[in-house]
Short mmCIF file of C-alpha atoms in Angstrom, two decimals:
data_model
loop_
_atom_site.label_atom_id
_atom_site.label_comp_id
_atom_site.label_asym_id
_atom_site.label_seq_id
_atom_site.Cartn_x
_atom_site.Cartn_y
_atom_site.Cartn_z
CA UNK W 281 22.46 -33.19 -19.18
CA UNK W 282 22.90 -30.05 -17.15
CA UNK W 283 21.55 -30.49 -13.66
CA UNK W 284 21.99 -26.91 -12.48
CA UNK W 285 20.89 -24.25 -14.92
CA UNK W 286 21.41 -20.54 -14.94
CA UNK W 287 19.53 -19.53 -18.02
CA UNK W 288 20.52 -15.87 -18.02
CA UNK W 289 24.16 -15.46 -19.04
CA UNK W 290 24.06 -11.80 -18.12
CA UNK W 291 22.06 -9.26 -16.16
CA UNK W 292 22.36 -5.49 -16.02
CA UNK W 293 20.93 -3.50 -13.12
CA UNK W 294 21.03 0.12 -12.00
CA UNK W 295 22.84 0.91 -8.76
CA UNK W 296 20.46 0.92 -5.79
CA UNK W 297 17.91 -1.36 -7.44
CA UNK W 298 17.34 -5.04 -6.79
CA UNK W 299 19.30 -7.71 -8.64
CA UNK W 300 17.61 -11.08 -8.99
CA UNK W 301 19.67 -14.00 -10.21
CA UNK W 302 17.87 -17.23 -10.98
CA UNK W 303 18.86 -20.87 -10.88
CA UNK W 304 16.91 -24.01 -11.76
CA UNK W 305 17.84 -27.57 -11.00
CA UNK W 306 16.61 -30.92 -12.18
CA UNK W 307 17.81 -33.41 -9.59
CA UNK W 308 15.54 -33.80 -6.59
CA UNK W 309 18.44 -35.40 -4.69
CA UNK W 310 20.11 -32.03 -4.31
CA UNK W 311 19.75 -31.00 -0.70
CA UNK W 312 22.06 -28.03 -0.29
CA UNK W 313 22.57 -25.01 -2.49
CA UNK W 314 25.24 -22.32 -2.60
CA UNK W 315 25.99 -19.11 -4.42
CA UNK W 316 29.51 -18.08 -5.33
CA UNK W 317 30.76 -14.81 -6.70
CA UNK W 318 33.72 -14.53 -9.03
CA UNK W 319 35.71 -11.53 -10.12
CA UNK W 320 37.97 -11.75 -13.18
CA UNK W 321 41.39 -13.26 -12.50
CA UNK W 322 40.34 -14.47 -9.05
CA UNK W 323 38.95 -17.69 -7.64
CA UNK W 324 35.27 -17.85 -6.70
CA UNK W 325 34.28 -16.75 -3.21
CA UNK W 326 31.43 -18.17 -1.20
CA UNK W 327 28.47 -15.83 -0.84
CA UNK W 328 25.49 -17.54 0.75
CA UNK W 329 23.94 -20.98 1.06
CA UNK W 330 20.64 -22.64 1.86
CA UNK W 331 19.61 -26.07 3.00
CA UNK W 332 16.71 -27.79 1.27
CA UNK W 333 14.77 -27.79 4.54
CA UNK W 334 14.55 -23.99 4.39
CA UNK W 335 12.95 -21.64 1.90
CA UNK W 336 14.88 -18.48 2.70
CA UNK W 337 18.25 -17.42 4.03
CA UNK W 338 19.41 -13.86 4.52
CA UNK W 339 22.84 -12.33 4.98
CA UNK W 340 22.95 -8.58 4.84
CA UNK W 341 22.08 -7.40 1.34
CA UNK W 342 21.91 -10.97 0.06
CA UNK W 343 18.91 -13.26 0.31
CA UNK W 344 18.51 -16.67 -1.24
CA UNK W 345 15.04 -18.11 -1.82
CA UNK W 346 14.38 -21.77 -2.48
CA UNK W 347 11.22 -23.16 -4.05
CA UNK W 348 11.59 -26.92 -3.87
CA UNK W 349 8.40 -27.74 -5.67
CA UNK W 350 9.53 -25.67 -8.64
CA UNK W 351 13.17 -26.76 -8.26
CA UNK W 352 14.12 -23.12 -8.39
CA UNK W 353 16.26 -20.83 -6.33
CA UNK W 354 17.06 -17.18 -6.63
CA UNK W 355 19.57 -14.75 -5.21
CA UNK W 356 18.36 -11.25 -4.38
CA UNK W 357 20.81 -8.42 -3.90
CA UNK W 358 19.31 -5.28 -2.39
CA UNK W 359 20.45 -2.62 -2.91
CA UNK W 360 22.81 -3.45 -5.75
CA UNK W 361 26.20 -1.77 -5.75
CA UNK W 362 28.78 -1.38 -8.52
CA UNK W 363 31.14 -3.62 -6.52
CA UNK W 364 28.62 -6.44 -6.93
CA UNK W 365 29.48 -6.61 -10.63
CA UNK W 366 30.85 -10.12 -11.06
CA UNK W 367 29.91 -13.56 -12.30
CA UNK W 368 27.59 -15.41 -9.94
CA UNK W 369 27.53 -19.18 -9.84
CA UNK W 370 24.76 -21.27 -8.40
CA UNK W 371 25.88 -24.66 -7.05
CA UNK W 372 24.19 -27.71 -5.60
CA UNK W 373 25.30 -30.66 -3.52
CA UNK W 374 24.01 -34.13 -4.15
CA UNK W 375 22.85 -36.09 -1.16
CA UNK W 376 23.40 -39.46 -2.69
CA UNK W 377 25.00 -42.17 -0.64
CA UNK W 378 26.01 -39.61 1.94
CA UNK W 379 28.39 -37.80 -0.38
CA UNK W 380 29.18 -34.32 0.81
CA UNK W 381 31.73 -33.54 -1.78
CA UNK W 382 30.14 -33.61 -5.20
CA UNK W 383 29.44 -29.99 -5.99
CA UNK W 384 27.68 -29.18 -9.25
CA UNK W 385 27.80 -25.66 -10.61
CA UNK W 386 25.67 -23.76 -13.05
CA UNK W 387 27.27 -21.90 -15.94
CA UNK W 388 27.13 -18.56 -14.19
CA UNK W 389 25.39 -15.21 -14.68
CA UNK W 390 27.41 -12.08 -15.25
CA UNK W 391 25.94 -9.22 -13.24
CA UNK W 392 26.71 -5.64 -14.19
CA UNK W 393 25.62 -2.93 -11.80
CA UNK W 394 25.68 0.48 -13.42
CA UNK W 395 26.26 3.64 -11.37
CA UNK T 273 47.17 -15.68 6.21
CA UNK T 274 44.68 -18.43 5.34
CA UNK T 275 45.07 -19.33 1.72
CA UNK T 276 45.00 -21.86 -1.06
CA UNK T 277 47.98 -21.70 -3.37
CA UNK T 278 48.35 -23.19 -6.82
CA UNK T 279 51.42 -23.60 -8.97
CA UNK T 280 52.06 -22.81 -11.66
CA UNK T 281 49.66 -19.96 -12.35
CA UNK T 282 50.21 -20.20 -16.08
CA UNK T 283 51.43 -23.13 -18.14
CA UNK T 284 51.78 -23.77 -21.85
CA UNK T 285 52.65 -27.32 -22.76
CA UNK T 286 52.39 -29.80 -25.61
CA UNK T 287 50.18 -32.80 -26.11
CA UNK T 288 51.30 -35.88 -24.24
CA UNK T 289 53.80 -34.25 -21.90
CA UNK T 290 52.93 -35.20 -18.34
CA UNK T 291 52.35 -32.33 -15.95
CA UNK T 292 51.35 -31.70 -12.37
CA UNK T 293 49.55 -28.70 -10.96
CA UNK T 294 50.14 -28.40 -7.26
CA UNK T 295 47.62 -27.20 -4.70
CA UNK T 296 48.34 -26.47 -1.07
CA UNK T 297 46.24 -25.09 1.77
CA UNK T 298 47.38 -23.89 5.18
CA UNK T 299 44.07 -24.14 7.03
CA UNK T 300 44.19 -27.80 8.03
CA UNK T 301 41.11 -28.40 5.90
CA UNK T 302 39.89 -31.93 5.35
CA UNK T 303 38.13 -31.29 2.06
CA UNK T 304 39.90 -30.34 -1.15
CA UNK T 305 38.67 -30.24 -4.71
CA UNK T 306 39.68 -29.44 -8.28
CA UNK T 307 37.52 -27.62 -10.82
CA UNK T 308 37.93 -26.48 -14.37
CA UNK T 309 36.26 -23.42 -15.81
CA UNK T 310 35.48 -23.21 -19.49
CA UNK T 311 33.58 -20.53 -21.44
CA UNK T 312 29.90 -21.36 -21.65
CA UNK T 313 30.29 -24.33 -19.31
CA UNK T 314 30.92 -22.69 -15.96
CA UNK T 315 32.77 -24.56 -13.23
CA UNK T 316 32.93 -28.33 -13.36
CA UNK T 317 34.28 -30.51 -10.61
CA UNK T 318 37.09 -32.86 -11.59
CA UNK T 319 37.97 -34.68 -8.38
CA UNK T 320 37.50 -34.10 -4.70
CA UNK T 321 38.94 -35.47 -1.51
CA UNK T 322 37.17 -35.71 1.83
CA UNK T 323 40.38 -36.51 3.69
CA UNK T 324 43.85 -37.98 3.38
CA UNK T 325 43.88 -41.03 1.10
CA UNK T 326 40.20 -40.50 0.23
CA UNK T 327 39.47 -39.25 -3.27
CA UNK T 328 36.36 -39.35 -5.44
CA UNK T 329 35.47 -38.48 -9.00
CA UNK T 330 33.57 -35.32 -9.77
CA UNK T 331 31.74 -34.64 -13.00
CA UNK T 332 34.67 -34.61 -15.42
CA UNK T 333 37.46 -36.86 -14.10
CA UNK T 334 38.56 -38.34 -17.43
CA UNK T 335 42.18 -37.60 -18.25
CA UNK T 336 43.06 -36.53 -14.72
CA UNK T 337 44.54 -38.12 -11.64
CA UNK T 338 44.85 -36.84 -8.10
CA UNK T 339 46.45 -37.95 -4.90
CA UNK T 340 46.02 -36.94 -1.27
CA UNK T 341 48.99 -38.28 0.64
CA UNK T 342 48.97 -35.46 3.14
CA UNK T 343 46.29 -33.12 4.33
CA UNK T 344 47.63 -29.87 2.97
CA UNK T 345 48.40 -30.96 -0.60
CA UNK T 346 46.18 -32.12 -3.43
CA UNK T 347 48.06 -32.22 -6.73
CA UNK T 348 46.28 -32.58 -10.07
CA UNK T 349 48.10 -34.80 -12.53
CA UNK T 350 47.62 -34.88 -16.27
CA UNK T 351 49.44 -38.00 -17.46
CA UNK T 352 48.99 -37.26 -21.17
CA UNK T 353 47.50 -33.81 -21.67
CA UNK T 354 45.39 -33.13 -24.73
CA UNK T 355 44.19 -29.83 -26.23
CA UNK T 356 40.68 -30.33 -24.80
CA UNK T 357 42.23 -29.96 -21.36
CA UNK T 358 43.12 -26.38 -22.12
CA UNK T 359 41.23 -24.59 -19.39
CA UNK T 360 41.35 -22.51 -16.22
CA UNK T 361 41.79 -24.75 -13.20
CA UNK T 362 40.83 -23.96 -9.62
CA UNK T 363 41.70 -25.79 -6.47
CA UNK T 364 39.52 -25.32 -3.40
CA UNK T 365 39.39 -26.43 0.21
CA UNK T 366 37.00 -26.32 3.12
CA UNK T 367 36.98 -27.55 6.70
CA UNK T 368 34.71 -30.55 6.38
CA UNK T 369 32.99 -30.54 3.04
CA UNK T 370 31.07 -28.42 0.62
CA UNK T 371 27.90 -28.22 2.70
CA UNK T 372 26.69 -26.83 5.99
CA UNK T 373 28.02 -23.40 5.36
CA UNK T 374 31.62 -24.55 5.29
CA UNK T 375 33.19 -21.79 3.32
CA UNK T 376 35.05 -23.21 0.38
CA UNK T 377 38.23 -21.27 -0.27
CA UNK T 378 39.42 -21.17 -3.84
CA UNK T 379 42.93 -20.76 -5.12
CA UNK T 380 43.80 -18.07 -7.68
CA UNK T 381 43.59 -20.42 -10.66
CA UNK T 382 45.98 -22.03 -13.11
CA UNK T 383 45.58 -21.23 -16.76
CA UNK T 384 46.70 -24.24 -18.77
CA UNK T 385 47.17 -24.30 -22.53
CA UNK T 386 47.87 -27.61 -24.26
CA UNK T 387 49.13 -27.24 -27.82
#
């Protein structure tokens, strides 16, 4: 049973517009969420994170929103740039027994930003 | 330069032949982890380690072993590889764990094919 779901395998956006990547989760024990970006032939790189006690975190062009009641988070990229074209993974950490290491990823969304 | 290195980068082997994929980080990080990436399944955590001599199972530990005898190294061992372990493997490390904004640095990946 997939606990972190990214239901859109791909997303295409025009340069300069907003990209919105969505992520849903099922386990209410998740208390920390992260977004990673991955280019082909490279390892993922950390993008932005949010604790479950917050509903928004911003870092430059990237903002993550968390709706705990809906078990939903989203990543907004404004404005989108062609260099943002990559696969984006949503990930969650389980706060179960104090574990800080069990990281569960979604399947990823491939973002294409067209010039 | 801060980095996570993996060796080998590419490996083709046969069923049942024991192999080890090495992972090393030069950042004195406590936390290290192994993931596999498969089409349509995203990234799945195999094992992680919060510190020397401390390892825990991730989501898909079956068929794998790890050890953490020293801080910088976290080898992944496949005692008897099978074709369903054909995948792209990533090692990662972070200072204290996957949460609290600790950036998790990923290695470049090891593409393993088991015939």
